[in-house]
Amino acid sequence: MTRAGHSRDRLVVLQSIKALRDTTNPYLVQLVRSLEGEAEVQLFSWRRALFGRWDVLHVHWPELLFLRESRARTIVGAALCTVLVLRMRLTRRALVRTAHNIAPHDHRGVLIDAVLGLLDRATTRWLLLNDSTPVPDGAAREVIPHGHYVDWYARHSVPSPVPRRVLCFGLIRAYKNVPALVHAFTGMEDATSSLHVVGRPDPARLAEELRDAAGGDDRVTLSFGYADDERLVREMGEASLVALPYRDLHNSGALLLALSFGRPVLVPENGPTAALAAEVGEAWVRRYTGELTAEVLRAALAEGVPDGTPDLSRRDWATLGAAHLGAYRRALSQLRHERRYSE
């Protein structure tokens, strides 16, 4: 291995993932696998970050680097992030960031915002999942779209869709607006329809809110907790429509997962969802404006499951792996250029 910042052949990439477990987001696992043939990929530890030899640090959700359950441990994590930024500046290591969200979904306080701002300013190059994601003025940026999950679940046998079955799945957070979906569904007078909500509520009180919204409607099934691949494949396969009524939906792995199974999605109308519909096919991305209502849901269900599959050709992982490697090299070249003109 050559010194950091000087390898032109096999890069050493430190990913901000600490471990690859059964519960790790498949997006991250597929990214690591797409890089391994051409780069040495290391997983994150503070010892490795502060003392190891690597060229590029690729961060996904930066708050996960330092945010802990206790304030004392969060302060320690914030201090370590500050030392890491200093090390990158002194040794010309590149920080590459994938902007999964416009901003953290929860406000975490002054300390958290300060550390996130520090990491923003230290970022060498931003990778955007769609071209409408804002980044700091003058920042180097490029678009690498979210990869599909077709290959990840190819080994599974996928059941046929159940007519008029609606599915909402994934971690249940307040911004995902799931109670509005339950209210809309219970407003439909259709005994043949069903709704499955699958995922872990965070915070836990959202479970009670969803039970209240369901009001004992026996067409609604609420399954709270982690769903393994077997459960996920069954629920996804049996869905006729995946509804994701998020407020301000910008990027969504759940949306790409549904499309990877060949299931249409119902999402709010905005720039990113309109662009995705133009890319994969309008029949696959059904959009609504304003509040989600029983009428909107009924109309989306009436369209059924389209023939064929959505066009996910831009989201193949071999292509995306090469795109990430190119971005890492451009980040290192950018640092060398900046150093040359600052001397």
GROMACS .gro file of C-alpha atoms in nm:
model
  343
    1MET     CA    1   0.000   0.000   0.000
    2THR     CA    2   0.128   0.346  -0.084
    3ARG     CA    3   0.095   0.648   0.138
    4ALA     CA    4  -0.255   0.794   0.175
    5GLY     CA    5  -0.358   1.011  -0.115
    6HIS     CA    6  -0.090   0.874  -0.352
    7SER     CA    7  -0.230   0.540  -0.465
    8ARG     CA    8  -0.337   0.551  -0.828
    9ASP     CA    9  -0.416   0.183  -0.855
   10ARG     CA   10  -0.571   0.001  -0.561
   11LEU     CA   11  -0.740   0.247  -0.330
   12VAL     CA   12  -0.791   0.187   0.039
   13VAL     CA   13  -1.146   0.294   0.122
   14LEU     CA   14  -1.265   0.320   0.481
   15GLN     CA   15  -1.644   0.285   0.491
   16SER     CA   16  -1.833   0.435   0.784
   17ILE     CA   17  -2.003   0.098   0.842
   18LYS     CA   18  -1.876  -0.073   1.158
   19ALA     CA   19  -1.980  -0.429   1.065
   20LEU     CA   20  -2.176  -0.623   0.806
   21ARG     CA   21  -2.449  -0.811   0.990
   22ASP     CA   22  -2.767  -0.988   0.888
   23THR     CA   23  -2.955  -0.669   0.979
   24THR     CA   24  -2.726  -0.432   0.785
   25ASN     CA   25  -2.898  -0.232   0.512
   26PRO     CA   26  -2.844  -0.433   0.188
   27TYR     CA   27  -2.762  -0.105   0.012
   28LEU     CA   28  -2.443  -0.083   0.217
   29VAL     CA   29  -2.355  -0.450   0.177
   30GLN     CA   30  -2.397  -0.431  -0.201
   31LEU     CA   31  -2.187  -0.115  -0.215
   32VAL     CA   32  -1.901  -0.285  -0.029
   33ARG     CA   33  -1.920  -0.590  -0.255
   34SER     CA   34  -1.923  -0.374  -0.569
   35LEU     CA   35  -1.594  -0.212  -0.460
   36GLU     CA   36  -1.400  -0.512  -0.336
   37GLY     CA   37  -1.262  -0.624  -0.671
   38GLU     CA   38  -1.093  -0.290  -0.739
   39ALA     CA   39  -1.030  -0.142  -0.395
   40GLU     CA   40  -0.932  -0.253  -0.048
   41VAL     CA   41  -1.241  -0.188   0.163
   42GLN     CA   42  -1.205  -0.145   0.539
   43LEU     CA   43  -1.489  -0.121   0.791
   44PHE     CA   44  -1.495   0.159   1.044
   45SER     CA   45  -1.344   0.163   1.390
   46TRP     CA   46  -1.207   0.467   1.569
   47ARG     CA   47  -0.865   0.304   1.597
   48ARG     CA   48  -0.858   0.249   1.221
   49ALA     CA   49  -0.994   0.594   1.144
   50LEU     CA   50  -0.743   0.776   1.364
   51PHE     CA   51  -0.436   0.557   1.322
   52GLY     CA   52  -0.490   0.333   1.020
   53ARG     CA   53  -0.368   0.372   0.662
   54TRP     CA   54  -0.644   0.457   0.418
   55ASP     CA   55  -0.702   0.697   0.130
   56VAL     CA   56  -1.072   0.781   0.141
   57LEU     CA   57  -1.332   0.781   0.416
   58HIS     CA   58  -1.683   0.729   0.276
   59VAL     CA   59  -1.952   0.845   0.521
   60HIS     CA   60  -2.322   0.775   0.479
   61TRP     CA   61  -2.520   0.897   0.782
   62PRO     CA   62  -2.260   1.111   0.965
   63GLU     CA   63  -2.453   1.138   1.290
   64LEU     CA   64  -2.409   0.763   1.336
   65LEU     CA   65  -2.035   0.816   1.376
   66PHE     CA   66  -2.072   0.989   1.711
   67LEU     CA   67  -2.434   0.994   1.831
   68ARG     CA   68  -2.484   0.766   2.132
   69GLU     CA   69  -2.759   0.696   2.385
   70SER     CA   70  -2.590   0.893   2.664
   71ARG     CA   71  -2.481   1.255   2.640
   72ALA     CA   72  -2.140   1.172   2.787
   73ARG     CA   73  -2.065   0.915   2.516
   74THR     CA   74  -2.195   1.151   2.249
   75ILE     CA   75  -1.953   1.419   2.370
   76VAL     CA   76  -1.669   1.166   2.344
   77GLY     CA   77  -1.782   1.076   1.992
   78ALA     CA   78  -1.797   1.443   1.897
   79ALA     CA   79  -1.440   1.493   2.023
   80LEU     CA   80  -1.321   1.193   1.820
   81CYS     CA   81  -1.487   1.337   1.508
   82THR     CA   82  -1.301   1.663   1.564
   83VAL     CA   83  -0.968   1.478   1.589
   84LEU     CA   84  -1.054   1.279   1.275
   85VAL     CA   85  -1.123   1.596   1.077
   86LEU     CA   86  -0.790   1.738   1.194
   87ARG     CA   87  -0.611   1.422   1.083
   88MET     CA   88  -0.772   1.434   0.738
   89ARG     CA   89  -0.670   1.797   0.692
   90LEU     CA   90  -0.310   1.736   0.797
   91THR     CA   91  -0.262   1.418   0.591
   92ARG     CA   92  -0.475   1.505   0.286
   93ARG     CA   93  -0.713   1.215   0.319
   94ALA     CA   94  -1.043   1.256   0.139
   95LEU     CA   95  -1.386   1.256   0.300
   96VAL     CA   96  -1.660   1.151   0.056
   97ARG     CA   97  -2.022   1.181   0.166
   98THR     CA   98  -2.336   1.022   0.027
   99ALA     CA   99  -2.624   1.260   0.096
  100HIS     CA  100  -2.903   1.014   0.176
  101ASN     CA  101  -3.124   1.284   0.328
  102ILE     CA  102  -3.155   1.659   0.294
  103ALA     CA  103  -3.113   1.684   0.674
  104PRO     CA  104  -3.133   1.451   0.974
  105HIS     CA  105  -3.495   1.354   1.037
  106ASP     CA  106  -3.474   1.459   1.403
  107HIS     CA  107  -3.322   1.772   1.556
  108ARG     CA  108  -3.062   1.647   1.802
  109GLY     CA  109  -2.938   1.967   1.967
  110VAL     CA  110  -2.662   2.226   1.938
  111LEU     CA  111  -2.369   1.987   1.985
  112ILE     CA  112  -2.495   1.747   1.717
  113ASP     CA  113  -2.558   2.031   1.472
  114ALA     CA  114  -2.208   2.170   1.537
  115VAL     CA  115  -2.038   1.837   1.465
  116LEU     CA  116  -2.249   1.781   1.154
  117GLY     CA  117  -2.149   2.128   1.035
  118LEU     CA  118  -1.782   2.044   1.095
  119LEU     CA  119  -1.815   1.727   0.888
  120ASP     CA  120  -1.999   1.918   0.615
  121ARG     CA  121  -1.710   2.165   0.585
  122ALA     CA  122  -1.454   1.882   0.584
  123THR     CA  123  -1.628   1.693   0.303
  124THR     CA  124  -1.414   1.675  -0.010
  125ARG     CA  125  -1.683   1.548  -0.246
  126TRP     CA  126  -2.058   1.495  -0.216
  127LEU     CA  127  -2.235   1.201  -0.378
  128LEU     CA  128  -2.604   1.264  -0.443
  129LEU     CA  129  -2.868   0.999  -0.497
  130ASN     CA  130  -3.066   1.244  -0.710
  131ASP     CA  131  -2.971   1.575  -0.862
  132SER     CA  132  -3.211   1.784  -0.654
  133THR     CA  133  -3.026   1.726  -0.325
  134PRO     CA  134  -2.883   2.055  -0.194
  135VAL     CA  135  -2.518   2.072  -0.089
  136PRO     CA  136  -2.308   2.362   0.044
  137ASP     CA  137  -2.234   2.638  -0.208
  138GLY     CA  138  -1.929   2.566  -0.418
  139ALA     CA  139  -1.898   2.204  -0.301
  140ALA     CA  140  -1.781   1.936  -0.545
  141ARG     CA  141  -2.074   1.710  -0.621
  142GLU     CA  142  -2.185   1.431  -0.851
  143VAL     CA  143  -2.491   1.210  -0.883
  144ILE     CA  144  -2.468   0.834  -0.828
  145PRO     CA  145  -2.821   0.693  -0.802
  146HIS     CA  146  -2.941   0.448  -0.540
  147GLY     CA  147  -2.878   0.091  -0.652
  148HIS     CA  148  -3.149  -0.171  -0.693
  149TYR     CA  149  -3.205  -0.488  -0.486
  150VAL     CA  150  -3.287  -0.727  -0.769
  151ASP     CA  151  -2.973  -0.938  -0.730
  152TRP     CA  152  -2.988  -0.934  -0.350
  153TYR     CA  153  -3.325  -1.113  -0.342
  154ALA     CA  154  -3.284  -1.318  -0.661
  155ARG     CA  155  -3.234  -1.643  -0.467
  156HIS     CA  156  -3.575  -1.615  -0.302
  157SER     CA  157  -3.903  -1.748  -0.437
  158VAL     CA  158  -4.141  -1.454  -0.457
  159PRO     CA  159  -4.515  -1.521  -0.412
  160SER     CA  160  -4.777  -1.376  -0.645
  161PRO     CA  161  -4.954  -1.054  -0.546
  162VAL     CA  162  -5.275  -1.076  -0.347
  163PRO     CA  163  -5.538  -0.865  -0.525
  164ARG     CA  164  -5.591  -0.524  -0.362
  165ARG     CA  165  -5.325  -0.579  -0.093
  166VAL     CA  166  -5.150  -0.259   0.022
  167LEU     CA  167  -4.815  -0.279   0.200
  168CYS     CA  168  -4.624  -0.022   0.402
  169PHE     CA  169  -4.295  -0.152   0.545
  170GLY     CA  170  -3.971  -0.041   0.703
  171LEU     CA  171  -3.874   0.148   1.018
  172ILE     CA  172  -4.184   0.343   1.122
  173ARG     CA  173  -4.086   0.704   1.196
  174ALA     CA  174  -4.308   1.010   1.243
  175TYR     CA  175  -4.201   1.170   0.913
  176LYS     CA  176  -4.320   0.862   0.721
  177ASN     CA  177  -4.680   0.960   0.793
  178VAL     CA  178  -4.801   0.601   0.828
  179PRO     CA  179  -5.111   0.689   1.039
  180ALA     CA  180  -5.238   0.891   0.741
  181LEU     CA  181  -5.219   0.577   0.527
  182VAL     CA  182  -5.412   0.376   0.786
  183HIS     CA  183  -5.679   0.647   0.810
  184ALA     CA  184  -5.709   0.659   0.429
  185PHE     CA  185  -5.738   0.283   0.405
  186THR     CA  186  -6.002   0.249   0.676
  187GLY     CA  187  -6.201   0.514   0.487
  188MET     CA  188  -6.235   0.279   0.190
  189GLU     CA  189  -6.558   0.077   0.189
  190ASP     CA  190  -6.409  -0.226   0.019
  191ALA     CA  191  -6.422  -0.560   0.193
  192THR     CA  192  -6.180  -0.716  -0.060
  193SER     CA  193  -5.889  -0.483   0.020
  194SER     CA  194  -5.628  -0.536   0.290
  195LEU     CA  195  -5.345  -0.332   0.441
  196HIS     CA  196  -5.028  -0.470   0.598
  197VAL     CA  197  -4.801  -0.239   0.799
  198VAL     CA  198  -4.471  -0.410   0.877
  199GLY     CA  199  -4.184  -0.255   1.072
  200ARG     CA  200  -4.053  -0.133   1.406
  201PRO     CA  201  -4.207   0.188   1.544
  202ASP     CA  202  -3.953   0.451   1.652
  203PRO     CA  203  -4.049   0.590   1.896
  204ALA     CA  204  -4.252   0.302   2.038
  205ARG     CA  205  -4.556   0.524   2.103
  206LEU     CA  206  -4.626   0.526   1.728
  207ALA     CA  207  -4.753   0.168   1.765
  208GLU     CA  208  -5.044   0.288   1.978
  209GLU     CA  209  -5.116   0.571   1.735
  210LEU     CA  210  -5.140   0.319   1.452
  211ARG     CA  211  -5.367   0.089   1.653
  212ASP     CA  212  -5.594   0.384   1.722
  213ALA     CA  213  -5.596   0.475   1.351
  214ALA     CA  214  -5.687   0.116   1.256
  215GLY     CA  215  -5.979   0.124   1.498
  216GLY     CA  216  -6.015  -0.252   1.506
  217ASP     CA  217  -6.063  -0.279   1.128
  218ASP     CA  218  -5.995  -0.647   1.059
  219ARG     CA  219  -5.868  -0.564   0.708
  220VAL     CA  220  -5.563  -0.399   0.869
  221THR     CA  221  -5.270  -0.611   0.990
  222LEU     CA  222  -5.009  -0.435   1.205
  223SER     CA  223  -4.685  -0.633   1.246
  224PHE     CA  224  -4.441  -0.443   1.467
  225GLY     CA  225  -4.078  -0.550   1.486
  226TYR     CA  226  -3.785  -0.641   1.264
  227ALA     CA  227  -3.876  -0.827   0.944
  228ASP     CA  228  -3.613  -1.073   0.821
  229ASP     CA  229  -3.557  -1.142   0.451
  230GLU     CA  230  -3.803  -1.432   0.444
  231ARG     CA  231  -4.081  -1.218   0.589
  232LEU     CA  232  -3.991  -0.922   0.372
  233VAL     CA  233  -3.999  -1.129   0.051
  234ARG     CA  234  -4.337  -1.276   0.142
  235GLU     CA  235  -4.490  -0.939   0.227
  236MET     CA  236  -4.344  -0.770  -0.078
  237GLY     CA  237  -4.446  -1.049  -0.312
  238GLU     CA  238  -4.805  -1.051  -0.186
  239ALA     CA  239  -4.844  -0.674  -0.221
  240SER     CA  240  -5.036  -0.528  -0.513
  241LEU     CA  241  -4.931  -0.177  -0.412
  242VAL     CA  242  -4.660  -0.041  -0.180
  243ALA     CA  243  -4.766   0.287  -0.020
  244LEU     CA  244  -4.500   0.525   0.114
  245PRO     CA  245  -4.685   0.842   0.223
  246TYR     CA  246  -4.372   1.014   0.359
  247ARG     CA  247  -4.373   1.386   0.424
  248ASP     CA  248  -4.112   1.548   0.197
  249LEU     CA  249  -3.999   1.221   0.040
  250HIS     CA  250  -3.658   1.280  -0.117
  251ASN     CA  251  -3.467   0.950  -0.131
  252SER     CA  252  -3.604   0.614  -0.026
  253GLY     CA  253  -3.443   0.274  -0.018
  254ALA     CA  254  -3.789   0.129   0.053
  255LEU     CA  255  -3.913   0.271  -0.277
  256LEU     CA  256  -3.625   0.111  -0.470
  257LEU     CA  257  -3.683  -0.216  -0.286
  258ALA     CA  258  -4.048  -0.224  -0.392
  259LEU     CA  259  -3.953  -0.155  -0.754
  260SER     CA  260  -3.687  -0.427  -0.735
  261PHE     CA  261  -3.968  -0.674  -0.661
  262GLY     CA  262  -4.174  -0.541  -0.950
  263ARG     CA  263  -4.435  -0.382  -0.728
  264PRO     CA  264  -4.586  -0.039  -0.802
  265VAL     CA  265  -4.551   0.233  -0.540
  266LEU     CA  266  -4.777   0.516  -0.429
  267VAL     CA  267  -4.583   0.824  -0.320
  268PRO     CA  268  -4.630   1.201  -0.287
  269GLU     CA  269  -4.578   1.408  -0.601
  270ASN     CA  270  -4.252   1.606  -0.603
  271GLY     CA  271  -3.942   1.655  -0.816
  272PRO     CA  272  -3.755   1.335  -0.716
  273THR     CA  273  -4.061   1.108  -0.747
  274ALA     CA  274  -4.154   1.258  -1.086
  275ALA     CA  275  -3.797   1.206  -1.209
  276LEU     CA  276  -3.801   0.845  -1.087
  277ALA     CA  277  -4.132   0.781  -1.266
  278ALA     CA  278  -3.984   0.917  -1.590
  279GLU     CA  279  -3.684   0.686  -1.545
  280VAL     CA  280  -3.849   0.356  -1.451
  281GLY     CA  281  -4.194   0.399  -1.605
  282GLU     CA  282  -4.495   0.606  -1.503
  283ALA     CA  283  -4.709   0.299  -1.426
  284TRP     CA  284  -4.467   0.198  -1.149
  285VAL     CA  285  -4.454   0.528  -0.958
  286ARG     CA  286  -4.804   0.653  -0.883
  287ARG     CA  287  -4.814   0.999  -0.734
  288TYR     CA  288  -5.066   1.211  -0.550
  289THR     CA  289  -5.078   1.573  -0.436
  290GLY     CA  290  -5.203   1.703  -0.103
  291GLU     CA  291  -5.318   1.462   0.164
  292LEU     CA  292  -5.347   1.090   0.106
  293THR     CA  293  -5.719   1.007   0.090
  294ALA     CA  294  -5.934   0.698   0.051
  295GLU     CA  295  -6.011   0.809  -0.305
  296VAL     CA  296  -5.642   0.837  -0.394
  297LEU     CA  297  -5.571   0.495  -0.248
  298ARG     CA  298  -5.871   0.338  -0.421
  299ALA     CA  299  -5.764   0.476  -0.759
  300ALA     CA  300  -5.404   0.355  -0.717
  301LEU     CA  301  -5.523   0.006  -0.626
  302ALA     CA  302  -5.758  -0.006  -0.922
  303GLU     CA  303  -5.461   0.014  -1.162
  304GLY     CA  304  -5.333  -0.325  -1.045
  305VAL     CA  305  -4.979  -0.455  -1.097
  306PRO     CA  306  -4.835  -0.362  -1.441
  307ASP     CA  307  -4.702  -0.624  -1.678
  308GLY     CA  308  -4.324  -0.654  -1.712
  309THR     CA  309  -4.074  -0.488  -1.478
  310PRO     CA  310  -3.962  -0.130  -1.407
  311ASP     CA  311  -3.651  -0.007  -1.588
  312LEU     CA  312  -3.375  -0.020  -1.325
  313SER     CA  313  -3.085  -0.038  -1.573
  314ARG     CA  314  -2.923   0.281  -1.438
  315ARG     CA  315  -2.907   0.125  -1.093
  316ASP     CA  316  -2.698  -0.186  -1.159
  317TRP     CA  317  -2.433  -0.238  -0.890
  318ALA     CA  318  -2.146  -0.312  -1.128
  319THR     CA  319  -2.202   0.028  -1.285
  320LEU     CA  320  -2.245   0.198  -0.949
  321GLY     CA  321  -1.933   0.038  -0.803
  322ALA     CA  322  -1.725   0.179  -1.088
  323ALA     CA  323  -1.891   0.518  -1.041
  324HIS     CA  324  -1.799   0.525  -0.672
  325LEU     CA  325  -1.438   0.432  -0.747
  326GLY     CA  326  -1.422   0.716  -0.998
  327ALA     CA  327  -1.563   0.956  -0.741
  328TYR     CA  328  -1.304   0.849  -0.481
  329ARG     CA  329  -1.021   0.910  -0.729
  330ARG     CA  330  -1.160   1.248  -0.825
  331ALA     CA  331  -1.178   1.342  -0.456
  332LEU     CA  332  -0.809   1.257  -0.411
  333SER     CA  333  -0.716   1.447  -0.728
  334GLN     CA  334  -0.913   1.742  -0.597
  335LEU     CA  335  -0.709   1.740  -0.275
  336ARG     CA  336  -0.380   1.727  -0.466
  337HIS     CA  337  -0.497   2.016  -0.685
  338GLU     CA  338  -0.597   2.223  -0.382
  339ARG     CA  339  -0.264   2.152  -0.213
  340ARG     CA  340  -0.067   2.250  -0.523
  341TYR     CA  341  -0.240   2.587  -0.545
  342SER     CA  342  -0.222   2.657  -0.173
  343GLU     CA  343   0.155   2.616  -0.154
   0.00000   0.00000   0.00000
